[in-house]
Amino acid sequence: MKTNRKKNKTVAIASLVVAFLATSFGSAYAAAQLEPINAFFNRGVSFVLNGERWQPQNEEGRPLAAIYYDGNNYLPVRALAEALNIPIDFDPATQHIYIGAKRAVKTPMFAVPMEIDHIYAVLTRDPKETNVHDRQFGEVLKIDQYGDVILTLDRKFKRLVLDAAVVSPGEHEAEISLYNAGDKAGNTASTVLEMHKVAPDEGIKTLVFDVEGLDKVKLHVQSHQLNPYIYARILDTSFLDNGDAAEKDGSKATGSK
């Protein structure tokens, strides 16, 4: 490619938004909000991320170059956020780009991608199973002996807030342990990051786990005595959010209502 052709290549800001954020705009919105500029692909710069060479890529895996405009080099926000392990999301309804955690948003636990050990742990909407300490719920995860639940979080949340209980005829305390189940967990996958307990006489108890920065987590539910039937229940009022994990006060019992 000739040098003068390379220097004169311009890009409209609308094209940048499509390439970098994979979003789309209606013509009416574009006419009101988008302002054309002259910019250049700066293929002369290279990137070093945490001491190693790094090449930003789009969602199809094609290399991306920095954009040079008004004396500054601009990088694609999605590629950079993902490289820095920071969650990023775009809301087309509000035209908001979220970099990092979304505050004040609660996501039901049962709404995120979930893998369940179906031998002793199952989701159920059976009214007989979803009546927990005289409260009727729409859906519960029942673990009668032990079970593993893997949740895909994609680093979008700081807290996992579980409402849990042990129901009749359960006589043993249930331990709920949190593990890092991400692809890069390595040897740490077998390390308990956090563990909370709920006893039969505690009614419905709220357990708060710190999940900040984790792609996937595993919840392992069992009795400390390993084998007895515990009849544990995780309720559909459990959720994930971005409340300040540092302010959590641990588990608290809400009691039967």
PDB file of N, CA, C and O in Angstrom, residues 190-246:
ATOM      1  N   SER A 190      -9.060 -25.983  43.392  1.00  0.00           N
ATOM      2  CA  SER A 190      -9.391 -26.861  44.512  1.00  0.00           C
ATOM      3  C   SER A 190      -9.345 -26.136  45.861  1.00  0.00           C
ATOM      4  O   SER A 190      -9.517 -26.757  46.906  1.00  0.00           O
ATOM      5  N   THR A 191      -9.123 -24.831  45.823  1.00  0.00           N
ATOM      6  CA  THR A 191      -9.029 -24.048  47.051  1.00  0.00           C
ATOM      7  C   THR A 191     -10.371 -23.404  47.376  1.00  0.00           C
ATOM      8  O   THR A 191     -10.968 -22.743  46.523  1.00  0.00           O
ATOM      9  N   VAL A 192     -10.838 -23.607  48.598  1.00  0.00           N
ATOM     10  CA  VAL A 192     -12.087 -22.973  49.022  1.00  0.00           C
ATOM     11  C   VAL A 192     -11.842 -21.477  49.215  1.00  0.00           C
ATOM     12  O   VAL A 192     -11.013 -21.072  50.032  1.00  0.00           O
ATOM     13  N   LEU A 193     -12.552 -20.662  48.447  1.00  0.00           N
ATOM     14  CA  LEU A 193     -12.403 -19.219  48.580  1.00  0.00           C
ATOM     15  C   LEU A 193     -13.199 -18.676  49.753  1.00  0.00           C
ATOM     16  O   LEU A 193     -12.791 -17.705  50.402  1.00  0.00           O
ATOM     17  N   GLU A 194     -14.332 -19.305  50.004  1.00  0.00           N
ATOM     18  CA  GLU A 194     -15.219 -18.824  51.063  1.00  0.00           C
ATOM     19  C   GLU A 194     -16.209 -19.946  51.387  1.00  0.00           C
ATOM     20  O   GLU A 194     -16.622 -20.685  50.491  1.00  0.00           O
ATOM     21  N   MET A 195     -16.597 -20.045  52.655  1.00  0.00           N
ATOM     22  CA  MET A 195     -17.565 -21.078  53.036  1.00  0.00           C
ATOM     23  C   MET A 195     -18.502 -20.532  54.102  1.00  0.00           C
ATOM     24  O   MET A 195     -18.082 -19.858  55.045  1.00  0.00           O
ATOM     25  N   HIS A 196     -19.810 -20.788  53.889  1.00  0.00           N
ATOM     26  CA  HIS A 196     -20.817 -20.410  54.878  1.00  0.00           C
ATOM     27  C   HIS A 196     -21.655 -21.619  55.228  1.00  0.00           C
ATOM     28  O   HIS A 196     -21.732 -22.589  54.472  1.00  0.00           O
ATOM     29  N   LYS A 197     -22.320 -21.544  56.371  1.00  0.00           N
ATOM     30  CA  LYS A 197     -23.120 -22.662  56.852  1.00  0.00           C
ATOM     31  C   LYS A 197     -24.546 -22.207  57.132  1.00  0.00           C
ATOM     32  O   LYS A 197     -24.793 -21.053  57.460  1.00  0.00           O
ATOM     33  N   VAL A 198     -25.464 -23.159  57.009  1.00  0.00           N
ATOM     34  CA  VAL A 198     -26.839 -22.917  57.406  1.00  0.00           C
ATOM     35  C   VAL A 198     -27.328 -24.158  58.156  1.00  0.00           C
ATOM     36  O   VAL A 198     -27.128 -25.294  57.694  1.00  0.00           O
ATOM     37  N   ALA A 199     -27.923 -23.943  59.312  1.00  0.00           N
ATOM     38  CA  ALA A 199     -28.365 -25.034  60.174  1.00  0.00           C
ATOM     39  C   ALA A 199     -29.885 -25.186  60.085  1.00  0.00           C
ATOM     40  O   ALA A 199     -30.597 -24.247  59.721  1.00  0.00           O
ATOM     41  N   PRO A 200     -30.392 -26.370  60.429  1.00  0.00           N
ATOM     42  CA  PRO A 200     -31.843 -26.608  60.342  1.00  0.00           C
ATOM     43  C   PRO A 200     -32.670 -25.627  61.160  1.00  0.00           C
ATOM     44  O   PRO A 200     -33.789 -25.286  60.779  1.00  0.00           O
ATOM     45  N   ASP A 201     -32.134 -25.158  62.308  1.00  0.00           N
ATOM     46  CA  ASP A 201     -32.916 -24.293  63.181  1.00  0.00           C
ATOM     47  C   ASP A 201     -32.755 -22.806  62.861  1.00  0.00           C
ATOM     48  O   ASP A 201     -33.263 -21.950  63.591  1.00  0.00           O
ATOM     49  N   GLU A 202     -32.052 -22.486  61.766  1.00  0.00           N
ATOM     50  CA  GLU A 202     -31.822 -21.073  61.426  1.00  0.00           C
ATOM     51  C   GLU A 202     -32.838 -20.517  60.442  1.00  0.00           C
ATOM     52  O   GLU A 202     -32.759 -19.350  60.054  1.00  0.00           O
ATOM     53  N   GLY A 203     -33.778 -21.334  60.021  1.00  0.00           N
ATOM     54  CA  GLY A 203     -34.761 -20.855  59.059  1.00  0.00           C
ATOM     55  C   GLY A 203     -34.100 -20.530  57.728  1.00  0.00           C
ATOM     56  O   GLY A 203     -33.188 -21.219  57.276  1.00  0.00           O
ATOM     57  N   ILE A 204     -34.568 -19.476  57.081  1.00  0.00           N
ATOM     58  CA  ILE A 204     -33.971 -19.021  55.813  1.00  0.00           C
ATOM     59  C   ILE A 204     -32.846 -18.050  56.144  1.00  0.00           C
ATOM     60  O   ILE A 204     -33.039 -17.067  56.847  1.00  0.00           O
ATOM     61  N   LYS A 205     -31.674 -18.337  55.624  1.00  0.00           N
ATOM     62  CA  LYS A 205     -30.480 -17.570  55.963  1.00  0.00           C
ATOM     63  C   LYS A 205     -29.868 -16.961  54.712  1.00  0.00           C
ATOM     64  O   LYS A 205     -29.791 -17.618  53.674  1.00  0.00           O
ATOM     65  N   THR A 206     -29.453 -15.716  54.801  1.00  0.00           N
ATOM     66  CA  THR A 206     -28.808 -15.030  53.679  1.00  0.00           C
ATOM     67  C   THR A 206     -27.301 -15.164  53.800  1.00  0.00           C
ATOM     68  O   THR A 206     -26.717 -14.805  54.828  1.00  0.00           O
ATOM     69  N   LEU A 207     -26.667 -15.695  52.756  1.00  0.00           N
ATOM     70  CA  LEU A 207     -25.219 -15.922  52.727  1.00  0.00           C
ATOM     71  C   LEU A 207     -24.623 -15.058  51.625  1.00  0.00           C
ATOM     72  O   LEU A 207     -25.077 -15.120  50.479  1.00  0.00           O
ATOM     73  N   VAL A 208     -23.605 -14.283  51.945  1.00  0.00           N
ATOM     74  CA  VAL A 208     -23.015 -13.351  50.981  1.00  0.00           C
ATOM     75  C   VAL A 208     -21.602 -13.806  50.625  1.00  0.00           C
ATOM     76  O   VAL A 208     -20.739 -13.928  51.500  1.00  0.00           O
ATOM     77  N   PHE A 209     -21.377 -14.058  49.330  1.00  0.00           N
ATOM     78  CA  PHE A 209     -20.072 -14.494  48.831  1.00  0.00           C
ATOM     79  C   PHE A 209     -19.453 -13.399  47.962  1.00  0.00           C
ATOM     80  O   PHE A 209     -20.156 -12.760  47.170  1.00  0.00           O
ATOM     81  N   ASP A 210     -18.156 -13.233  48.078  1.00  0.00           N
ATOM     82  CA  ASP A 210     -17.406 -12.285  47.250  1.00  0.00           C
ATOM     83  C   ASP A 210     -16.980 -12.987  45.961  1.00  0.00           C
ATOM     84  O   ASP A 210     -16.198 -13.939  46.001  1.00  0.00           O
ATOM     85  N   VAL A 211     -17.509 -12.542  44.802  1.00  0.00           N
ATOM     86  CA  VAL A 211     -17.182 -13.184  43.522  1.00  0.00           C
ATOM     87  C   VAL A 211     -16.524 -12.194  42.555  1.00  0.00           C
ATOM     88  O   VAL A 211     -16.467 -12.451  41.349  1.00  0.00           O
ATOM     89  N   GLU A 212     -16.032 -11.094  43.062  1.00  0.00           N
ATOM     90  CA  GLU A 212     -15.475 -10.059  42.191  1.00  0.00           C
ATOM     91  C   GLU A 212     -14.303 -10.591  41.360  1.00  0.00           C
ATOM     92  O   GLU A 212     -13.410 -11.260  41.871  1.00  0.00           O
ATOM     93  N   GLY A 213     -14.333 -10.315  40.045  1.00  0.00           N
ATOM     94  CA  GLY A 213     -13.251 -10.694  39.148  1.00  0.00           C
ATOM     95  C   GLY A 213     -13.275 -12.131  38.673  1.00  0.00           C
ATOM     96  O   GLY A 213     -12.360 -12.551  37.955  1.00  0.00           O
ATOM     97  N   LEU A 214     -14.292 -12.889  39.008  1.00  0.00           N
ATOM     98  CA  LEU A 214     -14.338 -14.308  38.656  1.00  0.00           C
ATOM     99  C   LEU A 214     -15.204 -14.551  37.423  1.00  0.00           C
ATOM    100  O   LEU A 214     -16.310 -14.015  37.315  1.00  0.00           O
ATOM    101  N   ASP A 215     -14.698 -15.382  36.516  1.00  0.00           N
ATOM    102  CA  ASP A 215     -15.457 -15.762  35.318  1.00  0.00           C
ATOM    103  C   ASP A 215     -16.510 -16.817  35.630  1.00  0.00           C
ATOM    104  O   ASP A 215     -17.640 -16.753  35.172  1.00  0.00           O
ATOM    105  N   LYS A 216     -16.091 -17.830  36.388  1.00  0.00           N
ATOM    106  CA  LYS A 216     -16.989 -18.915  36.780  1.00  0.00           C
ATOM    107  C   LYS A 216     -16.734 -19.256  38.240  1.00  0.00           C
ATOM    108  O   LYS A 216     -15.601 -19.148  38.720  1.00  0.00           O
ATOM    109  N   VAL A 217     -17.792 -19.681  38.917  1.00  0.00           N
ATOM    110  CA  VAL A 217     -17.636 -20.137  40.294  1.00  0.00           C
ATOM    111  C   VAL A 217     -18.356 -21.470  40.460  1.00  0.00           C
ATOM    112  O   VAL A 217     -19.314 -21.768  39.737  1.00  0.00           O
ATOM    113  N   LYS A 218     -17.875 -22.254  41.400  1.00  0.00           N
ATOM    114  CA  LYS A 218     -18.546 -23.501  41.755  1.00  0.00           C
ATOM    115  C   LYS A 218     -18.993 -23.411  43.205  1.00  0.00           C
ATOM    116  O   LYS A 218     -18.227 -23.005  44.087  1.00  0.00           O
ATOM    117  N   LEU A 219     -20.250 -23.759  43.440  1.00  0.00           N
ATOM    118  CA  LEU A 219     -20.771 -23.890  44.788  1.00  0.00           C
ATOM    119  C   LEU A 219     -20.868 -25.377  45.117  1.00  0.00           C
ATOM    120  O   LEU A 219     -21.523 -26.134  44.392  1.00  0.00           O
ATOM    121  N   HIS A 220     -20.205 -25.785  46.163  1.00  0.00           N
ATOM    122  CA  HIS A 220     -20.287 -27.181  46.603  1.00  0.00           C
ATOM    123  C   HIS A 220     -21.059 -27.215  47.914  1.00  0.00           C
ATOM    124  O   HIS A 220     -20.709 -26.523  48.875  1.00  0.00           O
ATOM    125  N   VAL A 221     -22.133 -28.000  47.931  1.00  0.00           N
ATOM    126  CA  VAL A 221     -23.019 -28.062  49.090  1.00  0.00           C
ATOM    127  C   VAL A 221     -22.956 -29.470  49.681  1.00  0.00           C
ATOM    128  O   VAL A 221     -23.158 -30.462  48.977  1.00  0.00           O
ATOM    129  N   GLN A 222     -22.671 -29.553  50.989  1.00  0.00           N
ATOM    130  CA  GLN A 222     -22.619 -30.853  51.652  1.00  0.00           C
ATOM    131  C   GLN A 222     -22.647 -30.642  53.159  1.00  0.00           C
ATOM    132  O   GLN A 222     -22.576 -29.515  53.648  1.00  0.00           O
ATOM    133  N   SER A 223     -22.752 -31.742  53.874  1.00  0.00           N
ATOM    134  CA  SER A 223     -22.596 -31.711  55.323  1.00  0.00           C
ATOM    135  C   SER A 223     -21.127 -31.892  55.669  1.00  0.00           C
ATOM    136  O   SER A 223     -20.365 -32.508  54.910  1.00  0.00           O
ATOM    137  N   HIS A 224     -20.714 -31.363  56.809  1.00  0.00           N
ATOM    138  CA  HIS A 224     -19.343 -31.565  57.264  1.00  0.00           C
ATOM    139  C   HIS A 224     -19.065 -33.052  57.484  1.00  0.00           C
ATOM    140  O   HIS A 224     -17.923 -33.502  57.375  1.00  0.00           O
ATOM    141  N   GLN A 225     -20.114 -33.818  57.726  1.00  0.00           N
ATOM    142  CA  GLN A 225     -19.965 -35.253  57.939  1.00  0.00           C
ATOM    143  C   GLN A 225     -19.988 -36.034  56.620  1.00  0.00           C
ATOM    144  O   GLN A 225     -20.004 -37.261  56.614  1.00  0.00           O
ATOM    145  N   LEU A 226     -20.023 -35.314  55.510  1.00  0.00           N
ATOM    146  CA  LEU A 226     -19.858 -35.810  54.146  1.00  0.00           C
ATOM    147  C   LEU A 226     -21.073 -36.539  53.575  1.00  0.00           C
ATOM    148  O   LEU A 226     -21.563 -36.191  52.511  1.00  0.00           O
ATOM    149  N   ASN A 227     -21.581 -37.546  54.206  1.00  0.00           N
ATOM    150  CA  ASN A 227     -22.565 -38.407  53.559  1.00  0.00           C
ATOM    151  C   ASN A 227     -24.034 -38.254  53.955  1.00  0.00           C
ATOM    152  O   ASN A 227     -24.901 -38.653  53.191  1.00  0.00           O
ATOM    153  N   PRO A 228     -24.363 -37.756  55.124  1.00  0.00           N
ATOM    154  CA  PRO A 228     -25.782 -37.774  55.506  1.00  0.00           C
ATOM    155  C   PRO A 228     -26.637 -36.859  54.627  1.00  0.00           C
ATOM    156  O   PRO A 228     -26.161 -35.907  54.028  1.00  0.00           O
ATOM    157  N   TYR A 229     -27.903 -37.197  54.560  1.00  0.00           N
ATOM    158  CA  TYR A 229     -28.840 -36.363  53.808  1.00  0.00           C
ATOM    159  C   TYR A 229     -29.064 -35.060  54.572  1.00  0.00           C
ATOM    160  O   TYR A 229     -29.319 -35.078  55.778  1.00  0.00           O
ATOM    161  N   ILE A 230     -28.957 -33.934  53.860  1.00  0.00           N
ATOM    162  CA  ILE A 230     -29.031 -32.631  54.525  1.00  0.00           C
ATOM    163  C   ILE A 230     -30.301 -31.866  54.181  1.00  0.00           C
ATOM    164  O   ILE A 230     -30.704 -30.976  54.897  1.00  0.00           O
ATOM    165  N   TYR A 231     -30.922 -32.173  53.031  1.00  0.00           N
ATOM    166  CA  TYR A 231     -32.143 -31.499  52.601  1.00  0.00           C
ATOM    167  C   TYR A 231     -31.964 -29.974  52.573  1.00  0.00           C
ATOM    168  O   TYR A 231     -32.729 -29.227  53.186  1.00  0.00           O
ATOM    169  N   ALA A 232     -30.931 -29.530  51.855  1.00  0.00           N
ATOM    170  CA  ALA A 232     -30.660 -28.098  51.715  1.00  0.00           C
ATOM    171  C   ALA A 232     -31.455 -27.528  50.544  1.00  0.00           C
ATOM    172  O   ALA A 232     -31.749 -28.226  49.566  1.00  0.00           O
ATOM    173  N   ARG A 233     -31.788 -26.254  50.647  1.00  0.00           N
ATOM    174  CA  ARG A 233     -32.516 -25.563  49.592  1.00  0.00           C
ATOM    175  C   ARG A 233     -31.863 -24.200  49.334  1.00  0.00           C
ATOM    176  O   ARG A 233     -31.567 -23.450  50.270  1.00  0.00           O
ATOM    177  N   ILE A 234     -31.644 -23.892  48.048  1.00  0.00           N
ATOM    178  CA  ILE A 234     -31.230 -22.552  47.633  1.00  0.00           C
ATOM    179  C   ILE A 234     -32.429 -21.936  46.907  1.00  0.00           C
ATOM    180  O   ILE A 234     -32.964 -22.530  45.971  1.00  0.00           O
ATOM    181  N   LEU A 235     -32.832 -20.765  47.316  1.00  0.00           N
ATOM    182  CA  LEU A 235     -34.112 -20.196  46.907  1.00  0.00           C
ATOM    183  C   LEU A 235     -33.974 -19.241  45.728  1.00  0.00           C
ATOM    184  O   LEU A 235     -32.898 -18.678  45.476  1.00  0.00           O
ATOM    185  N   ASP A 236     -35.107 -19.044  45.021  1.00  0.00           N
ATOM    186  CA  ASP A 236     -35.067 -18.193  43.832  1.00  0.00           C
ATOM    187  C   ASP A 236     -34.992 -16.702  44.157  1.00  0.00           C
ATOM    188  O   ASP A 236     -34.970 -15.862  43.260  1.00  0.00           O
ATOM    189  N   THR A 237     -34.919 -16.354  45.421  1.00  0.00           N
ATOM    190  CA  THR A 237     -34.664 -14.962  45.815  1.00  0.00           C
ATOM    191  C   THR A 237     -33.163 -14.664  45.857  1.00  0.00           C
ATOM    192  O   THR A 237     -32.769 -13.522  46.116  1.00  0.00           O
ATOM    193  N   SER A 238     -32.337 -15.664  45.604  1.00  0.00           N
ATOM    194  CA  SER A 238     -30.884 -15.464  45.539  1.00  0.00           C
ATOM    195  C   SER A 238     -30.534 -14.642  44.303  1.00  0.00           C
ATOM    196  O   SER A 238     -31.184 -14.762  43.263  1.00  0.00           O
ATOM    197  N   PHE A 239     -29.506 -13.816  44.403  1.00  0.00           N
ATOM    198  CA  PHE A 239     -29.178 -12.931  43.292  1.00  0.00           C
ATOM    199  C   PHE A 239     -27.695 -12.581  43.279  1.00  0.00           C
ATOM    200  O   PHE A 239     -26.955 -12.840  44.239  1.00  0.00           O
ATOM    201  N   LEU A 240     -27.276 -11.979  42.164  1.00  0.00           N
ATOM    202  CA  LEU A 240     -25.921 -11.435  42.012  1.00  0.00           C
ATOM    203  C   LEU A 240     -26.042  -9.935  41.816  1.00  0.00           C
ATOM    204  O   LEU A 240     -26.975  -9.454  41.163  1.00  0.00           O
ATOM    205  N   ASP A 241     -25.084  -9.190  42.368  1.00  0.00           N
ATOM    206  CA  ASP A 241     -25.114  -7.747  42.174  1.00  0.00           C
ATOM    207  C   ASP A 241     -23.711  -7.184  42.318  1.00  0.00           C
ATOM    208  O   ASP A 241     -22.731  -7.917  42.441  1.00  0.00           O
ATOM    209  N   ASN A 242     -23.618  -5.859  42.306  1.00  0.00           N
ATOM    210  CA  ASN A 242     -22.330  -5.189  42.438  1.00  0.00           C
ATOM    211  C   ASN A 242     -22.297  -4.297  43.662  1.00  0.00           C
ATOM    212  O   ASN A 242     -21.664  -3.241  43.665  1.00  0.00           O
ATOM    213  N   GLY A 243     -23.008  -4.727  44.694  1.00  0.00           N
ATOM    214  CA  GLY A 243     -22.865  -4.058  45.976  1.00  0.00           C
ATOM    215  C   GLY A 243     -21.435  -4.173  46.448  1.00  0.00           C
ATOM    216  O   GLY A 243     -20.683  -5.042  46.007  1.00  0.00           O
ATOM    217  N   ASP A 244     -21.045  -3.306  47.340  1.00  0.00           N
ATOM    218  CA  ASP A 244     -19.662  -3.272  47.803  1.00  0.00           C
ATOM    219  C   ASP A 244     -19.373  -4.501  48.648  1.00  0.00           C
ATOM    220  O   ASP A 244     -19.851  -4.629  49.771  1.00  0.00           O
ATOM    221  N   ALA A 245     -18.582  -5.424  48.087  1.00  0.00           N
ATOM    222  CA  ALA A 245     -18.267  -6.659  48.810  1.00  0.00           C
ATOM    223  C   ALA A 245     -17.531  -6.378  50.110  1.00  0.00           C
ATOM    224  O   ALA A 245     -17.618  -7.134  51.059  1.00  0.00           O
ATOM    225  N   ALA A 246     -16.799  -5.254  50.166  1.00  0.00           N
ATOM    226  CA  ALA A 246     -16.039  -4.925  51.370  1.00  0.00           C
ATOM    227  C   ALA A 246     -16.959  -4.555  52.529  1.00  0.00           C
ATOM    228  O   ALA A 246     -16.576  -4.603  53.690  1.00  0.00           O
TER     229      ALA A 246
END
